[in-house]
């Protein structure tokens, strides 16, 4: 195996929405050298590979920062970091302007204002959004782009993060990247729980199946404090294709109907995202499923426009309509997905100060891996990333003359790549089986879809023991080649996330959110848990913390 | 729902290899681009938009296949009666062609400069 050494000022881990905008801003506003690492190819990597057909975080003409904050607070029952959310909201609409300047088409009204879809979304053509975001990076001389490099671990020295170690299966190389500041902008975690589809269709899920929580796992292993891993995100999606429903729900406002033809949301005063999912799950559980978005009889012209909107985001849905029945003839069947861990939608991720510093020195976080600020989506992740990179530049300016440690004194060089032994049998099937085992345990014992997202303490303890035994198996596993090594790395990262999720679910002894965190031992809300549940892995065990809520106007700083 | 590569159309340009967000496409000197990890395909169509020859198609599924994972050789027969979709991307538009099970073709154009109406 070849070993490549790189030194840089700023290492950005993850070339998705957040990573792209961070690199662009750093290159435009500083002279620092930047390395961007992506596990695949930046033009279409991350969640936005197929596109997205709306920007879901925008402050419309009838809304204010205050009203948006109230909305997000209500959606997550108060357990949000108001300081972080407000800092994002303040920059949100500027991010839309940046995207428009970069070439993103946005639908406008005749008076020039953006056409709204609901209260917080604007309509775009986002099929091409990822190439638009990635283009400046590819052309920028200050940015070194490392594609197809999977970051295995962070490099640490005297309590600071000093870069990362990555592996490329195609180049058969190990990358040791030393950096004065490291920004983690990797994705959240899909594939922790058994997905809706299996076998041939196992990756037909909503969130990118290639986001396996490595951005979380590298931080957890290095001892970073994490928040909100019990606030799982479960999406209400179109059955089978698991395509988003917002396009139909927010544009056409169809009735949510059960198989008896009843409008099962009509008795709710105010329907949050969580309650919509809960109500649908309940209909299914009580035998009134399947549930549909009632599109029967919509105009053919409307149907054609829907087909186009889906081609720009989830093309498999349009194909599926033509393969089976069109939405004009049959309602669009909906169901809940498996739980995902994703800070861009709910609040799971790194515990950061208001400037996006993590609890590890010189490690920063933004986007889906950053906790406490849900409902960020594309523009919110961008805003957060701009805040993080501005902090990095400020911190680096104050650290002028800082020397990176000599390689011999770097404390943590992963032994992970010693796991390749060409003489070992091909383990692909074994790795797939272990992944499935993890997903099944999480599904049945840690509140997966098969239990309608419910769990109890006894379940969780069993899941904990079983996940630990899987971690032990993978700890010493030797694989045949680089490709299997990446699969092993993915599994190792997912297991790390799984064990943290279980620890957080055990710690919140209440039911704060239906489905997201539904504990049958404690089916009610409790005032005691009007706080964040945080955790830190000390290399041996999880240490849990209850942190008091941070209200707006109080820029939170790390103290202990 | 996964992609299928028609190697009689593949011109071995490798454009699809360096675009897949899951890095799932391999290269064979004789066949050209190959994809045998159907169960790992997200269905994002990034590769299809890179292919100038329409050699990659997205194949619909009945979503009933659960286990075991079907081997690539069996794939062809498994999918033979499903609708398929190909894509031709240019600077200003993406043209999507859906071929239904009865042979009917539906062509949909999405202009890159035009926003969705929904």
GROMACS .gro file of N, CA, C and O in nm, chain A residues 481-539:
model
  236
  481UNK      N    1  -0.942  -0.729   0.014
  481UNK     CA    2  -0.894  -0.621  -0.072
  481UNK      C    3  -0.947  -0.485  -0.027
  481UNK      O    4  -1.024  -0.475   0.069
  482UNK      N    5  -0.905  -0.383  -0.100
  482UNK     CA    6  -0.941  -0.246  -0.065
  482UNK      C    7  -1.091  -0.221  -0.067
  482UNK      O    8  -1.144  -0.146   0.015
  483UNK      N    9  -1.159  -0.284  -0.161
  483UNK     CA   10  -1.303  -0.264  -0.170
  483UNK      C   11  -1.373  -0.317  -0.045
  483UNK      O   12  -1.460  -0.251   0.012
  484UNK      N   13  -1.331  -0.435  -0.002
  484UNK     CA   14  -1.389  -0.493   0.119
  484UNK      C   15  -1.351  -0.409   0.241
  484UNK      O   16  -1.428  -0.398   0.337
  485UNK      N   17  -1.233  -0.348   0.236
  485UNK     CA   18  -1.190  -0.263   0.347
  485UNK      C   19  -1.284  -0.143   0.363
  485UNK      O   20  -1.320  -0.104   0.474
  486UNK      N   21  -1.326  -0.086   0.249
  486UNK     CA   22  -1.421   0.026   0.255
  486UNK      C   23  -1.554  -0.023   0.313
  486UNK      O   24  -1.614   0.044   0.397
  487UNK      N   25  -1.599  -0.140   0.270
  487UNK     CA   26  -1.724  -0.195   0.326
  487UNK      C   27  -1.711  -0.217   0.476
  487UNK      O   28  -1.804  -0.191   0.553
  488UNK      N   29  -1.595  -0.264   0.518
  488UNK     CA   30  -1.571  -0.285   0.661
  488UNK      C   31  -1.570  -0.150   0.735
  488UNK      O   32  -1.626  -0.138   0.844
  489UNK      N   33  -1.509  -0.050   0.672
  489UNK     CA   34  -1.505   0.084   0.733
  489UNK      C   35  -1.647   0.140   0.749
  489UNK      O   36  -1.682   0.198   0.852
  490UNK      N   37  -1.731   0.119   0.646
  490UNK     CA   38  -1.870   0.165   0.653
  490UNK      C   39  -1.943   0.096   0.768
  490UNK      O   40  -2.015   0.160   0.846
  491UNK      N   41  -1.924  -0.035   0.778
  491UNK     CA   42  -1.990  -0.112   0.883
  491UNK      C   43  -1.943  -0.067   1.021
  491UNK      O   44  -2.023  -0.047   1.114
  492UNK      N   45  -1.813  -0.048   1.035
  492UNK     CA   46  -1.754  -0.003   1.162
  492UNK      C   47  -1.813   0.133   1.203
  492UNK      O   48  -1.848   0.155   1.319
  493UNK      N   49  -1.829   0.223   1.105
  493UNK     CA   50  -1.884   0.355   1.135
  493UNK      C   51  -2.032   0.347   1.172
  493UNK      O   52  -2.079   0.413   1.263
  494UNK      N   53  -2.106   0.264   1.098
  494UNK     CA   54  -2.250   0.250   1.127
  494UNK      C   55  -2.270   0.190   1.267
  494UNK      O   56  -2.359   0.232   1.341
  495UNK      N   57  -2.188   0.091   1.302
  495UNK     CA   58  -2.201   0.029   1.435
  495UNK      C   59  -2.172   0.131   1.545
  495UNK      O   60  -2.237   0.132   1.650
  496UNK      N   61  -2.075   0.218   1.521
  496UNK     CA   62  -2.041   0.322   1.618
  496UNK      C   63  -2.161   0.415   1.638
  496UNK      O   64  -2.196   0.450   1.752
  497UNK      N   65  -2.223   0.454   1.527
  497UNK     CA   66  -2.342   0.541   1.536
  497UNK      C   67  -2.454   0.467   1.609
  497UNK      O   68  -2.520   0.523   1.697
  498UNK      N   69  -2.472   0.338   1.576
  498UNK     CA   70  -2.581   0.259   1.637
  498UNK      C   71  -2.567   0.255   1.789
  498UNK      O   72  -2.665   0.272   1.862
  499UNK      N   73  -2.447   0.234   1.836
  499UNK     CA   74  -2.428   0.221   1.981
  499UNK      C   75  -2.454   0.354   2.051
  499UNK      O   76  -2.507   0.358   2.162
  500UNK      N   77  -2.424   0.464   1.983
  500UNK     CA   78  -2.453   0.596   2.042
  500UNK      C   79  -2.604   0.623   2.040
  500UNK      O   80  -2.660   0.676   2.136
  501UNK      N   81  -2.670   0.583   1.932
  501UNK     CA   82  -2.817   0.600   1.925
  501UNK      C   83  -2.883   0.526   2.041
  501UNK      O   84  -2.968   0.581   2.112
  502UNK      N   85  -2.841   0.402   2.065
  502UNK     CA   86  -2.900   0.322   2.174
  502UNK      C   87  -2.875   0.391   2.310
  502UNK      O   88  -2.967   0.402   2.392
  503UNK      N   89  -2.753   0.439   2.331
  503UNK     CA   90  -2.721   0.505   2.458
  503UNK      C   91  -2.811   0.627   2.480
  503UNK      O   92  -2.859   0.652   2.591
  504UNK      N   93  -2.835   0.702   2.374
  504UNK     CA   94  -2.921   0.822   2.385
  504UNK      C   95  -3.066   0.783   2.409
  504UNK      O   96  -3.136   0.846   2.489
  505UNK      N   97  -3.114   0.679   2.338
  505UNK     CA   98  -3.254   0.636   2.357
  505UNK      C   99  -3.275   0.587   2.500
  505UNK      O  100  -3.380   0.612   2.561
  506UNK      N  101  -3.174   0.519   2.556
  506UNK     CA  102  -3.183   0.472   2.694
  506UNK      C  103  -3.188   0.588   2.792
  506UNK      O  104  -3.254   0.582   2.896
  507UNK      N  105  -3.117   0.694   2.759
  507UNK     CA  106  -3.101   0.805   2.852
  507UNK      C  107  -3.226   0.893   2.862
  507UNK      O  108  -3.257   0.945   2.967
  508UNK      N  109  -3.296   0.910   2.750
  508UNK     CA  110  -3.416   0.997   2.755
  508UNK      C  111  -3.534   0.915   2.804
  508UNK      O  112  -3.604   0.850   2.724
  509UNK      N  113  -3.559   0.917   2.934
  509UNK     CA  114  -3.662   0.832   2.993
  509UNK      C  115  -3.797   0.903   2.990
  509UNK      O  116  -3.855   0.939   3.094
  510UNK      N  117  -3.846   0.922   2.872
  510UNK     CA  118  -3.976   0.986   2.847
  510UNK      C  119  -4.009   0.956   2.701
  510UNK      O  120  -3.930   0.893   2.632
  511UNK      N  121  -4.127   1.003   2.656
  511UNK     CA  122  -4.153   1.003   2.512
  511UNK      C  123  -4.170   1.149   2.472
  511UNK      O  124  -4.271   1.212   2.501
  512UNK      N  125  -4.066   1.202   2.410
  512UNK     CA  126  -4.067   1.344   2.375
  512UNK      C  127  -4.135   1.366   2.240
  512UNK      O  128  -4.210   1.460   2.221
  513UNK      N  129  -4.104   1.277   2.146
  513UNK     CA  130  -4.161   1.289   2.012
  513UNK      C  131  -4.219   1.154   1.972
  513UNK      O  132  -4.154   1.052   1.989
  514UNK      N  133  -4.341   1.154   1.916
  514UNK     CA  134  -4.398   1.030   1.865
  514UNK      C  135  -4.310   0.979   1.750
  514UNK      O  136  -4.259   1.058   1.672
  515UNK      N  137  -4.294   0.851   1.742
  515UNK     CA  138  -4.215   0.784   1.638
  515UNK      C  139  -4.065   0.812   1.650
  515UNK      O  140  -3.985   0.721   1.660
  516UNK      N  141  -4.024   0.940   1.649
  516UNK     CA  142  -3.881   0.971   1.654
  516UNK      C  143  -3.819   0.910   1.780
  516UNK      O  144  -3.707   0.862   1.778
  517UNK      N  145  -3.893   0.918   1.890
  517UNK     CA  146  -3.837   0.873   2.018
  517UNK      C  147  -3.953   0.831   2.106
  517UNK      O  148  -4.003   0.907   2.186
  518UNK      N  149  -3.998   0.708   2.088
  518UNK     CA  150  -4.122   0.662   2.148
  518UNK      C  151  -4.092   0.546   2.242
  518UNK      O  152  -4.078   0.432   2.199
  519UNK      N  153  -4.079   0.577   2.373
  519UNK     CA  154  -4.035   0.481   2.473
  519UNK      C  155  -4.155   0.426   2.549
  519UNK      O  156  -4.220   0.500   2.624
  520UNK      N  157  -4.187   0.299   2.531
  520UNK     CA  158  -4.310   0.245   2.592
  520UNK      C  159  -4.299   0.231   2.744
  520UNK      O  160  -4.400   0.220   2.812
  521UNK      N  161  -4.179   0.234   2.800
  521UNK     CA  162  -4.164   0.236   2.946
  521UNK      C  163  -4.205   0.371   3.003
  521UNK      O  164  -4.248   0.381   3.117
  522UNK      N  165  -4.186   0.473   2.923
  522UNK     CA  166  -4.216   0.610   2.966
  522UNK      C  167  -4.297   0.679   2.856
  522UNK      O  168  -4.243   0.760   2.780
  523UNK      N  169  -4.427   0.646   2.845
  523UNK     CA  170  -4.504   0.696   2.730
  523UNK      C  171  -4.539   0.845   2.736
  523UNK      O  172  -4.592   0.898   2.639
  524UNK      N  173  -4.508   0.911   2.848
  524UNK     CA  174  -4.542   1.053   2.859
  524UNK      C  175  -4.417   1.141   2.852
  524UNK      O  176  -4.306   1.093   2.871
  525UNK      N  177  -4.443   1.269   2.831
  525UNK     CA  178  -4.335   1.366   2.837
  525UNK      C  179  -4.301   1.396   2.982
  525UNK      O  180  -4.389   1.389   3.068
  526UNK      N  181  -4.175   1.430   3.009
  526UNK     CA  182  -4.137   1.463   3.146
  526UNK      C  183  -4.058   1.593   3.147
  526UNK      O  184  -3.968   1.612   3.065
  527UNK      N  185  -4.092   1.680   3.243
  527UNK     CA  186  -4.025   1.810   3.255
  527UNK      C  187  -3.875   1.794   3.276
  527UNK      O  188  -3.794   1.876   3.233
  528UNK      N  189  -3.838   1.684   3.343
  528UNK     CA  190  -3.697   1.658   3.373
  528UNK      C  191  -3.613   1.652   3.245
  528UNK      O  192  -3.495   1.685   3.244
  529UNK      N  193  -3.678   1.609   3.137
  529UNK     CA  194  -3.604   1.591   3.011
  529UNK      C  195  -3.620   1.708   2.915
  529UNK      O  196  -3.599   1.696   2.795
  530UNK      N  197  -3.656   1.821   2.970
  530UNK     CA  198  -3.660   1.945   2.891
  530UNK      C  199  -3.514   1.992   2.880
  530UNK      O  200  -3.474   2.095   2.934
  531UNK      N  201  -3.433   1.911   2.816
  531UNK     CA  202  -3.288   1.936   2.808
  531UNK      C  203  -3.232   1.858   2.689
  531UNK      O  204  -3.303   1.781   2.626
  532UNK      N  205  -3.105   1.883   2.660
  532UNK     CA  206  -3.040   1.805   2.554
  532UNK      C  207  -2.978   1.681   2.619
  532UNK      O  208  -2.928   1.689   2.731
  533UNK      N  209  -2.982   1.570   2.548
  533UNK     CA  210  -2.910   1.451   2.592
  533UNK      C  211  -2.780   1.448   2.510
  533UNK      O  212  -2.784   1.446   2.387
  534UNK      N  213  -2.669   1.454   2.580
  534UNK     CA  214  -2.539   1.453   2.513
  534UNK      C  215  -2.458   1.331   2.557
  534UNK      O  216  -2.487   1.271   2.659
  535UNK      N  217  -2.354   1.299   2.479
  535UNK     CA  218  -2.272   1.184   2.514
  535UNK      C  219  -2.129   1.205   2.467
  535UNK      O  220  -2.103   1.284   2.375
  536UNK      N  221  -2.040   1.135   2.534
  536UNK     CA  222  -1.900   1.136   2.492
  536UNK      C  223  -1.845   0.995   2.514
  536UNK      O  224  -1.874   0.932   2.616
  537UNK      N  225  -1.773   0.947   2.416
  537UNK     CA  226  -1.714   0.814   2.425
  537UNK      C  227  -1.570   0.831   2.469
  537UNK      O  228  -1.493   0.902   2.403
  538UNK      N  229  -1.534   0.768   2.581
  538UNK     CA  230  -1.398   0.792   2.633
  538UNK      C  231  -1.300   0.683   2.590
  538UNK      O  232  -1.193   0.668   2.648
  539UNK      N  233  -1.338   0.606   2.490
  539UNK     CA  234  -1.251   0.500   2.442
  539UNK      C  235  -1.288   0.367   2.503
  539UNK      O  236  -1.246   0.261   2.458
   0.00000   0.00000   0.00000
